[in-house]
Amino acid sequence: MPTIPPKANGQFVARMEDVLDVYARPYDPARPVICLDEKPYQLLGEVREPLPARPGSDLREDCEYVRAGTCSIFMCTEPLAGWRHADARARRTRLDWAEEIDRLLNVDYPDAEVSDIDGASVIGDDVATFHSTYAQPTDAGTEHAAERFGSTLRAVMGTGTGA
C-alpha cells in the first residue's frame, strides 16, 4: 500500500494530485490509464513431496523449503477495462523496464492516443527506474517510449521508492 514519505513535500503532493486526476478520467479506450508495477519474488522449492488431498483431508505440505533463487514479477493493468498482464523476469533492470514499456506501446496498445496533455498514461511508483530509463533514453526503444509517452509517463513516490 502506498505511503506518504516522512518528508512529504510539494513535489510529492503535485505528483499525487496528477495521478488522482488521471484516475478520475472516464473510461476511454483510445486513452488508456495503465498501471505498471514490479515486485521481487523469492522462488522456493519443496524438500519433500506434498501429500495429496483425500476425502476429509486437505493437501499437506511440509513447512521446510529450499531456496531456488529470485525473480521479478511485472504487472500491468488497465483497471477500467478489466485488462491485466503479468510477466516474470530473472531480474529487474532498466532494460527489463524498457522492454515492458515497449511491449505496452507496440503489442498491447499500438493504437493508443498519446499526448502530453491527456493521452494514454502509464502510472508506476518506482521513480528512480522511470526517470533513469526515460529521462535520458539510451537506445532506440527507450527513446521511442520517451517520445511517445512524453510527460504522460507518470511516476509517483510510494512504498519506499523515490526521493
Short mmCIF file of N, CA and C in Angstrom, two decimals:
data_model
loop_
_atom_site.label_atom_id
_atom_site.label_comp_id
_atom_site.label_asym_id
_atom_site.label_seq_id
_atom_site.Cartn_x
_atom_site.Cartn_y
_atom_site.Cartn_z
N MET A 1 0.84 -1.17 0.00
CA MET A 1 0.00 0.00 0.00
C MET A 1 0.90 1.24 0.00
N PRO A 2 0.61 2.20 -0.88
CA PRO A 2 1.44 3.40 -0.91
C PRO A 2 1.40 4.15 0.41
N THR A 3 2.52 4.75 0.73
CA THR A 3 2.60 5.54 1.95
C THR A 3 3.15 6.91 1.61
N ILE A 4 2.79 7.89 2.41
CA ILE A 4 3.34 9.23 2.23
C ILE A 4 4.72 9.24 2.86
N PRO A 5 5.73 9.66 2.10
CA PRO A 5 7.08 9.69 2.66
C PRO A 5 7.13 10.59 3.89
N PRO A 6 8.02 10.28 4.83
CA PRO A 6 8.10 11.09 6.05
C PRO A 6 8.42 12.55 5.77
N LYS A 7 9.13 12.81 4.68
CA LYS A 7 9.46 14.19 4.33
C LYS A 7 8.65 14.61 3.11
N ALA A 8 7.32 14.42 3.18
CA ALA A 8 6.45 14.78 2.06
C ALA A 8 6.65 16.26 1.73
N ASN A 9 6.65 16.54 0.44
CA ASN A 9 6.89 17.91 0.02
C ASN A 9 5.92 18.28 -1.10
N GLY A 10 6.05 19.47 -1.60
CA GLY A 10 5.17 19.95 -2.66
C GLY A 10 5.25 19.12 -3.92
N GLN A 11 6.45 18.64 -4.24
CA GLN A 11 6.62 17.81 -5.44
C GLN A 11 5.83 16.52 -5.30
N PHE A 12 5.88 15.89 -4.14
CA PHE A 12 5.11 14.67 -3.90
C PHE A 12 3.62 14.94 -4.05
N VAL A 13 3.14 16.00 -3.43
CA VAL A 13 1.72 16.34 -3.49
C VAL A 13 1.30 16.60 -4.94
N ALA A 14 2.11 17.33 -5.69
CA ALA A 14 1.79 17.63 -7.09
C ALA A 14 1.71 16.35 -7.91
N ARG A 15 2.65 15.44 -7.71
CA ARG A 15 2.62 14.17 -8.45
C ARG A 15 1.39 13.35 -8.06
N MET A 16 1.08 13.31 -6.79
CA MET A 16 -0.07 12.53 -6.35
C MET A 16 -1.37 13.13 -6.91
N GLU A 17 -1.49 14.45 -6.90
CA GLU A 17 -2.68 15.09 -7.46
C GLU A 17 -2.79 14.80 -8.96
N ASP A 18 -1.65 14.79 -9.65
CA ASP A 18 -1.63 14.47 -11.07
C ASP A 18 -2.18 13.06 -11.30
N VAL A 19 -1.72 12.11 -10.52
CA VAL A 19 -2.18 10.74 -10.67
C VAL A 19 -3.67 10.62 -10.33
N LEU A 20 -4.11 11.28 -9.28
CA LEU A 20 -5.53 11.22 -8.92
C LEU A 20 -6.39 11.82 -10.02
N ASP A 21 -5.92 12.89 -10.67
CA ASP A 21 -6.65 13.45 -11.80
C ASP A 21 -6.77 12.44 -12.94
N VAL A 22 -5.69 11.71 -13.19
CA VAL A 22 -5.71 10.69 -14.24
C VAL A 22 -6.70 9.58 -13.87
N TYR A 23 -6.68 9.14 -12.62
CA TYR A 23 -7.59 8.08 -12.19
C TYR A 23 -9.06 8.52 -12.28
N ALA A 24 -9.33 9.82 -12.19
CA ALA A 24 -10.71 10.32 -12.23
C ALA A 24 -11.26 10.41 -13.66
N ARG A 25 -10.41 10.21 -14.66
CA ARG A 25 -10.88 10.28 -16.05
C ARG A 25 -11.95 9.22 -16.30
N PRO A 26 -12.93 9.53 -17.16
CA PRO A 26 -13.87 8.48 -17.58
C PRO A 26 -13.15 7.50 -18.51
N TYR A 27 -13.66 6.30 -18.61
CA TYR A 27 -13.04 5.28 -19.46
C TYR A 27 -13.06 5.72 -20.91
N ASP A 28 -11.91 5.61 -21.56
CA ASP A 28 -11.78 5.92 -22.98
C ASP A 28 -10.74 4.95 -23.55
N PRO A 29 -11.16 3.99 -24.38
CA PRO A 29 -10.21 3.01 -24.90
C PRO A 29 -9.08 3.63 -25.72
N ALA A 30 -9.29 4.81 -26.27
CA ALA A 30 -8.24 5.46 -27.05
C ALA A 30 -7.20 6.12 -26.15
N ARG A 31 -7.55 6.36 -24.87
CA ARG A 31 -6.64 6.99 -23.91
C ARG A 31 -6.57 6.14 -22.64
N PRO A 32 -5.98 4.97 -22.72
CA PRO A 32 -5.99 4.07 -21.56
C PRO A 32 -5.15 4.60 -20.39
N VAL A 33 -5.57 4.24 -19.20
CA VAL A 33 -4.80 4.52 -17.99
C VAL A 33 -4.26 3.17 -17.54
N ILE A 34 -2.95 3.01 -17.63
CA ILE A 34 -2.29 1.73 -17.38
C ILE A 34 -1.41 1.85 -16.14
N CYS A 35 -1.56 0.93 -15.23
CA CYS A 35 -0.72 0.89 -14.04
C CYS A 35 0.35 -0.18 -14.25
N LEU A 36 1.58 0.14 -13.91
CA LEU A 36 2.70 -0.78 -14.07
C LEU A 36 3.46 -0.84 -12.76
N ASP A 37 3.70 -2.04 -12.27
CA ASP A 37 4.47 -2.19 -11.05
C ASP A 37 5.29 -3.46 -11.14
N GLU A 38 6.27 -3.54 -10.29
CA GLU A 38 7.18 -4.69 -10.25
C GLU A 38 7.36 -5.12 -8.81
N LYS A 39 7.49 -6.42 -8.61
CA LYS A 39 7.68 -6.94 -7.26
C LYS A 39 8.74 -8.04 -7.30
N PRO A 40 9.76 -7.92 -6.46
CA PRO A 40 10.71 -9.03 -6.36
C PRO A 40 10.03 -10.21 -5.68
N TYR A 41 10.40 -11.39 -6.08
CA TYR A 41 9.74 -12.59 -5.56
C TYR A 41 10.79 -13.66 -5.31
N GLN A 42 10.72 -14.30 -4.16
CA GLN A 42 11.64 -15.37 -3.81
C GLN A 42 11.05 -16.70 -4.30
N LEU A 43 11.86 -17.47 -5.02
CA LEU A 43 11.42 -18.77 -5.53
C LEU A 43 11.80 -19.85 -4.53
N LEU A 44 10.84 -20.70 -4.21
CA LEU A 44 11.05 -21.75 -3.22
C LEU A 44 10.75 -23.11 -3.83
N GLY A 45 11.45 -24.12 -3.35
CA GLY A 45 11.21 -25.49 -3.78
C GLY A 45 10.86 -26.37 -2.60
N GLU A 46 10.26 -27.49 -2.90
CA GLU A 46 9.85 -28.45 -1.87
C GLU A 46 11.04 -29.31 -1.44
N VAL A 47 11.12 -29.60 -0.15
CA VAL A 47 12.10 -30.55 0.36
C VAL A 47 11.52 -31.96 0.26
N ARG A 48 10.24 -32.06 0.58
CA ARG A 48 9.51 -33.33 0.49
C ARG A 48 8.28 -33.14 -0.36
N GLU A 49 7.89 -34.17 -1.08
CA GLU A 49 6.68 -34.10 -1.90
C GLU A 49 5.46 -33.91 -1.00
N PRO A 50 4.55 -33.00 -1.36
CA PRO A 50 3.33 -32.83 -0.57
C PRO A 50 2.48 -34.11 -0.61
N LEU A 51 1.75 -34.33 0.46
CA LEU A 51 0.81 -35.46 0.49
C LEU A 51 -0.48 -35.00 -0.15
N PRO A 52 -0.99 -35.75 -1.12
CA PRO A 52 -2.18 -35.30 -1.85
C PRO A 52 -3.42 -35.21 -0.96
N ALA A 53 -4.35 -34.37 -1.40
CA ALA A 53 -5.64 -34.26 -0.70
C ALA A 53 -6.41 -35.56 -0.87
N ARG A 54 -7.16 -35.90 0.17
CA ARG A 54 -8.03 -37.08 0.13
C ARG A 54 -9.36 -36.65 0.73
N PRO A 55 -10.37 -37.44 0.55
CA PRO A 55 -11.65 -37.10 1.19
C PRO A 55 -11.45 -36.92 2.70
N GLY A 56 -11.84 -35.75 3.19
CA GLY A 56 -11.71 -35.46 4.62
C GLY A 56 -10.35 -34.94 5.03
N SER A 57 -9.41 -34.78 4.07
CA SER A 57 -8.06 -34.32 4.39
C SER A 57 -7.54 -33.42 3.27
N ASP A 58 -7.11 -32.21 3.63
CA ASP A 58 -6.54 -31.28 2.64
C ASP A 58 -5.15 -31.73 2.22
N LEU A 59 -4.64 -31.11 1.15
CA LEU A 59 -3.25 -31.29 0.74
C LEU A 59 -2.36 -30.94 1.92
N ARG A 60 -1.33 -31.75 2.15
CA ARG A 60 -0.41 -31.50 3.26
C ARG A 60 0.97 -31.18 2.71
N GLU A 61 1.45 -30.00 3.12
CA GLU A 61 2.77 -29.57 2.67
C GLU A 61 3.66 -29.34 3.88
N ASP A 62 4.90 -29.72 3.74
CA ASP A 62 5.88 -29.51 4.79
C ASP A 62 6.26 -28.03 4.81
N CYS A 63 6.57 -27.48 5.98
CA CYS A 63 6.96 -26.08 6.06
C CYS A 63 8.43 -25.87 5.70
N GLU A 64 9.19 -26.93 5.58
CA GLU A 64 10.59 -26.81 5.19
C GLU A 64 10.68 -26.60 3.67
N TYR A 65 11.61 -25.77 3.24
CA TYR A 65 11.75 -25.47 1.82
C TYR A 65 13.21 -25.23 1.48
N VAL A 66 13.49 -25.21 0.18
CA VAL A 66 14.82 -24.86 -0.30
C VAL A 66 14.69 -23.60 -1.14
N ARG A 67 15.68 -22.74 -1.04
CA ARG A 67 15.67 -21.52 -1.85
C ARG A 67 16.07 -21.87 -3.28
N ALA A 68 15.32 -21.29 -4.20
CA ALA A 68 15.57 -21.59 -5.62
C ALA A 68 15.79 -20.31 -6.42
N GLY A 69 16.29 -19.27 -5.76
CA GLY A 69 16.59 -18.03 -6.46
C GLY A 69 15.51 -16.98 -6.28
N THR A 70 15.60 -15.96 -7.13
CA THR A 70 14.63 -14.87 -7.10
C THR A 70 14.25 -14.51 -8.54
N CYS A 71 13.18 -13.76 -8.65
CA CYS A 71 12.76 -13.22 -9.94
C CYS A 71 12.02 -11.92 -9.67
N SER A 72 11.61 -11.26 -10.71
CA SER A 72 10.79 -10.06 -10.59
C SER A 72 9.52 -10.28 -11.39
N ILE A 73 8.40 -9.94 -10.78
CA ILE A 73 7.10 -10.05 -11.44
C ILE A 73 6.69 -8.64 -11.86
N PHE A 74 6.46 -8.44 -13.14
CA PHE A 74 5.96 -7.17 -13.66
C PHE A 74 4.46 -7.32 -13.90
N MET A 75 3.68 -6.40 -13.37
CA MET A 75 2.23 -6.45 -13.55
C MET A 75 1.76 -5.17 -14.20
N CYS A 76 1.04 -5.30 -15.29
CA CYS A 76 0.42 -4.17 -15.97
C CYS A 76 -1.09 -4.38 -15.87
N THR A 77 -1.81 -3.32 -15.58
CA THR A 77 -3.26 -3.43 -15.52
C THR A 77 -3.90 -2.15 -16.02
N GLU A 78 -5.00 -2.30 -16.69
CA GLU A 78 -5.85 -1.17 -17.06
C GLU A 78 -7.17 -1.41 -16.33
N PRO A 79 -7.31 -0.88 -15.11
CA PRO A 79 -8.45 -1.22 -14.25
C PRO A 79 -9.82 -0.97 -14.88
N LEU A 80 -9.99 0.12 -15.59
CA LEU A 80 -11.31 0.43 -16.13
C LEU A 80 -11.71 -0.48 -17.28
N ALA A 81 -10.74 -1.13 -17.91
CA ALA A 81 -11.04 -2.07 -19.00
C ALA A 81 -11.07 -3.52 -18.50
N GLY A 82 -10.64 -3.74 -17.26
CA GLY A 82 -10.58 -5.11 -16.75
C GLY A 82 -9.46 -5.93 -17.37
N TRP A 83 -8.40 -5.26 -17.85
CA TRP A 83 -7.28 -5.95 -18.51
C TRP A 83 -6.08 -5.99 -17.58
N ARG A 84 -5.32 -7.09 -17.68
CA ARG A 84 -4.07 -7.18 -16.93
C ARG A 84 -3.12 -8.12 -17.66
N HIS A 85 -1.85 -7.93 -17.38
CA HIS A 85 -0.80 -8.78 -17.94
C HIS A 85 0.31 -8.91 -16.90
N ALA A 86 0.78 -10.10 -16.69
CA ALA A 86 1.89 -10.33 -15.76
C ALA A 86 3.04 -10.99 -16.53
N ASP A 87 4.24 -10.64 -16.14
CA ASP A 87 5.43 -11.20 -16.78
C ASP A 87 6.47 -11.44 -15.70
N ALA A 88 7.05 -12.62 -15.68
CA ALA A 88 8.13 -12.95 -14.73
C ALA A 88 9.46 -12.83 -15.45
N ARG A 89 10.39 -12.16 -14.80
CA ARG A 89 11.72 -11.97 -15.37
C ARG A 89 12.78 -12.36 -14.35
N ALA A 90 13.93 -12.70 -14.83
CA ALA A 90 15.02 -13.15 -13.95
C ALA A 90 15.50 -12.03 -13.02
N ARG A 91 15.35 -10.79 -13.44
CA ARG A 91 15.82 -9.66 -12.62
C ARG A 91 15.01 -8.41 -12.98
N ARG A 92 15.36 -7.30 -12.36
CA ARG A 92 14.72 -6.02 -12.67
C ARG A 92 15.81 -5.02 -12.98
N THR A 93 15.94 -4.72 -14.25
CA THR A 93 16.94 -3.75 -14.69
C THR A 93 16.26 -2.68 -15.54
N ARG A 94 17.03 -1.66 -15.92
CA ARG A 94 16.49 -0.64 -16.83
C ARG A 94 15.99 -1.28 -18.12
N LEU A 95 16.73 -2.26 -18.62
CA LEU A 95 16.35 -2.92 -19.85
C LEU A 95 15.02 -3.68 -19.68
N ASP A 96 14.85 -4.34 -18.53
CA ASP A 96 13.58 -5.05 -18.28
C ASP A 96 12.40 -4.08 -18.29
N TRP A 97 12.57 -2.94 -17.60
CA TRP A 97 11.51 -1.92 -17.60
C TRP A 97 11.24 -1.43 -19.02
N ALA A 98 12.31 -1.14 -19.76
CA ALA A 98 12.15 -0.64 -21.12
C ALA A 98 11.43 -1.66 -21.99
N GLU A 99 11.74 -2.93 -21.84
CA GLU A 99 11.06 -3.97 -22.63
C GLU A 99 9.59 -4.07 -22.26
N GLU A 100 9.26 -3.89 -21.00
CA GLU A 100 7.84 -3.92 -20.59
C GLU A 100 7.09 -2.73 -21.20
N ILE A 101 7.69 -1.55 -21.17
CA ILE A 101 7.06 -0.37 -21.77
C ILE A 101 6.95 -0.56 -23.28
N ASP A 102 7.99 -1.11 -23.89
CA ASP A 102 7.96 -1.35 -25.33
C ASP A 102 6.83 -2.31 -25.69
N ARG A 103 6.62 -3.35 -24.89
CA ARG A 103 5.51 -4.29 -25.14
C ARG A 103 4.18 -3.57 -25.03
N LEU A 104 4.04 -2.70 -24.00
CA LEU A 104 2.80 -1.93 -23.87
C LEU A 104 2.55 -1.08 -25.11
N LEU A 105 3.58 -0.39 -25.60
CA LEU A 105 3.44 0.50 -26.74
C LEU A 105 3.15 -0.23 -28.04
N ASN A 106 3.88 -1.30 -28.28
CA ASN A 106 3.84 -1.93 -29.59
C ASN A 106 2.97 -3.17 -29.71
N VAL A 107 2.65 -3.80 -28.60
CA VAL A 107 1.84 -5.01 -28.65
C VAL A 107 0.45 -4.78 -28.05
N ASP A 108 0.41 -4.30 -26.81
CA ASP A 108 -0.86 -4.18 -26.11
C ASP A 108 -1.65 -2.93 -26.50
N TYR A 109 -0.98 -1.81 -26.75
CA TYR A 109 -1.65 -0.54 -27.04
C TYR A 109 -1.03 0.19 -28.24
N PRO A 110 -0.91 -0.48 -29.39
CA PRO A 110 -0.25 0.19 -30.52
C PRO A 110 -1.04 1.37 -31.07
N ASP A 111 -2.35 1.41 -30.85
CA ASP A 111 -3.17 2.48 -31.41
C ASP A 111 -3.60 3.52 -30.39
N ALA A 112 -3.07 3.45 -29.19
CA ALA A 112 -3.48 4.40 -28.14
C ALA A 112 -3.02 5.80 -28.50
N GLU A 113 -3.91 6.77 -28.25
CA GLU A 113 -3.55 8.18 -28.44
C GLU A 113 -2.63 8.59 -27.31
N VAL A 114 -1.59 9.30 -27.66
CA VAL A 114 -0.65 9.75 -26.64
C VAL A 114 -0.37 11.23 -26.88
N SER A 115 -0.52 12.00 -25.83
CA SER A 115 -0.17 13.42 -25.90
C SER A 115 0.32 13.83 -24.53
N ASP A 116 0.99 14.97 -24.47
CA ASP A 116 1.50 15.44 -23.19
C ASP A 116 0.38 15.96 -22.28
N ILE A 117 -0.81 16.16 -22.82
CA ILE A 117 -1.88 16.74 -22.01
C ILE A 117 -2.80 15.67 -21.44
N ASP A 118 -3.44 14.89 -22.30
CA ASP A 118 -4.43 13.96 -21.76
C ASP A 118 -4.49 12.64 -22.52
N GLY A 119 -3.38 12.20 -23.06
CA GLY A 119 -3.36 10.94 -23.77
C GLY A 119 -3.23 9.76 -22.83
N ALA A 120 -2.81 8.63 -23.37
CA ALA A 120 -2.61 7.43 -22.57
C ALA A 120 -1.61 7.72 -21.46
N SER A 121 -1.79 7.09 -20.32
CA SER A 121 -0.89 7.30 -19.19
C SER A 121 -0.45 5.96 -18.62
N VAL A 122 0.83 5.88 -18.27
CA VAL A 122 1.36 4.74 -17.55
C VAL A 122 1.74 5.26 -16.18
N ILE A 123 1.20 4.61 -15.14
CA ILE A 123 1.44 5.07 -13.77
C ILE A 123 2.21 3.99 -13.02
N GLY A 124 3.28 4.40 -12.34
CA GLY A 124 4.07 3.48 -11.54
C GLY A 124 4.62 4.20 -10.34
N ASP A 125 5.23 3.46 -9.43
CA ASP A 125 5.72 4.10 -8.21
C ASP A 125 7.23 4.03 -8.06
N ASP A 126 7.94 3.55 -9.06
CA ASP A 126 9.38 3.44 -8.95
C ASP A 126 10.02 4.62 -9.67
N VAL A 127 10.10 5.74 -8.99
CA VAL A 127 10.56 6.99 -9.57
C VAL A 127 11.95 6.85 -10.16
N ALA A 128 12.86 6.25 -9.44
CA ALA A 128 14.25 6.15 -9.90
C ALA A 128 14.34 5.39 -11.21
N THR A 129 13.65 4.26 -11.33
CA THR A 129 13.72 3.47 -12.56
C THR A 129 13.07 4.21 -13.72
N PHE A 130 11.89 4.81 -13.49
CA PHE A 130 11.22 5.55 -14.55
C PHE A 130 12.14 6.64 -15.08
N HIS A 131 12.68 7.45 -14.18
CA HIS A 131 13.48 8.58 -14.63
C HIS A 131 14.81 8.15 -15.25
N SER A 132 15.46 7.14 -14.70
CA SER A 132 16.74 6.72 -15.27
C SER A 132 16.53 6.09 -16.63
N THR A 133 15.39 5.46 -16.86
CA THR A 133 15.14 4.79 -18.13
C THR A 133 14.66 5.77 -19.20
N TYR A 134 13.81 6.72 -18.83
CA TYR A 134 13.16 7.54 -19.85
C TYR A 134 13.59 9.01 -19.87
N ALA A 135 14.15 9.52 -18.79
CA ALA A 135 14.57 10.93 -18.80
C ALA A 135 15.77 11.12 -19.72
N GLN A 136 16.65 10.12 -19.76
CA GLN A 136 17.81 10.16 -20.64
C GLN A 136 17.87 8.83 -21.39
N PRO A 137 17.04 8.67 -22.43
CA PRO A 137 16.99 7.39 -23.14
C PRO A 137 18.37 7.00 -23.68
N THR A 138 18.67 5.70 -23.61
CA THR A 138 19.98 5.23 -24.03
C THR A 138 19.95 4.40 -25.30
N ASP A 139 18.77 4.05 -25.79
CA ASP A 139 18.69 3.28 -27.03
C ASP A 139 17.41 3.65 -27.77
N ALA A 140 17.24 3.10 -28.95
CA ALA A 140 16.09 3.47 -29.78
C ALA A 140 14.77 3.13 -29.11
N GLY A 141 14.71 2.00 -28.39
CA GLY A 141 13.46 1.60 -27.74
C GLY A 141 13.04 2.56 -26.66
N THR A 142 13.96 2.92 -25.78
CA THR A 142 13.59 3.84 -24.70
C THR A 142 13.39 5.25 -25.25
N GLU A 143 14.11 5.60 -26.31
CA GLU A 143 13.90 6.92 -26.91
C GLU A 143 12.50 6.99 -27.51
N HIS A 144 12.06 5.92 -28.19
CA HIS A 144 10.72 5.88 -28.77
C HIS A 144 9.66 5.98 -27.68
N ALA A 145 9.85 5.26 -26.57
CA ALA A 145 8.88 5.30 -25.47
C ALA A 145 8.83 6.70 -24.87
N ALA A 146 9.97 7.31 -24.68
CA ALA A 146 10.01 8.65 -24.10
C ALA A 146 9.32 9.65 -25.03
N GLU A 147 9.54 9.53 -26.33
CA GLU A 147 8.90 10.43 -27.28
C GLU A 147 7.39 10.20 -27.31
N ARG A 148 6.98 8.94 -27.30
CA ARG A 148 5.56 8.63 -27.45
C ARG A 148 4.77 8.98 -26.20
N PHE A 149 5.32 8.68 -25.03
CA PHE A 149 4.58 8.95 -23.80
C PHE A 149 4.82 10.35 -23.27
N GLY A 150 5.97 10.95 -23.54
CA GLY A 150 6.24 12.29 -23.04
C GLY A 150 5.99 12.38 -21.54
N SER A 151 5.29 13.42 -21.12
CA SER A 151 5.05 13.62 -19.69
C SER A 151 3.94 12.72 -19.16
N THR A 152 3.31 11.91 -20.02
CA THR A 152 2.25 11.05 -19.53
C THR A 152 2.79 9.79 -18.87
N LEU A 153 4.11 9.60 -18.88
CA LEU A 153 4.72 8.52 -18.14
C LEU A 153 4.87 9.02 -16.71
N ARG A 154 3.90 8.69 -15.87
CA ARG A 154 3.82 9.30 -14.54
C ARG A 154 4.41 8.36 -13.50
N ALA A 155 5.33 8.88 -12.73
CA ALA A 155 5.91 8.11 -11.63
C ALA A 155 5.56 8.81 -10.34
N VAL A 156 5.10 8.05 -9.38
CA VAL A 156 4.68 8.62 -8.11
C VAL A 156 5.42 7.90 -6.99
N MET A 157 5.92 8.67 -6.05
CA MET A 157 6.59 8.07 -4.90
C MET A 157 5.60 7.32 -4.04
N GLY A 158 6.07 6.29 -3.42
CA GLY A 158 5.25 5.49 -2.53
C GLY A 158 6.00 4.22 -2.24
N THR A 159 5.55 3.47 -1.34
CA THR A 159 6.13 2.18 -0.97
C THR A 159 7.63 2.23 -0.82
N GLY A 160 8.14 3.36 -0.36
CA GLY A 160 9.57 3.44 -0.05
C GLY A 160 10.47 3.74 -1.21
N THR A 161 9.95 4.01 -2.41
CA THR A 161 10.83 4.33 -3.54
C THR A 161 10.82 5.81 -3.80
N GLY A 162 11.79 6.26 -4.52
CA GLY A 162 11.84 7.68 -4.88
C GLY A 162 12.49 8.50 -3.79
N ALA A 163 12.61 9.78 -4.06
CA ALA A 163 13.25 10.67 -3.09
C ALA A 163 12.27 11.71 -2.61
#
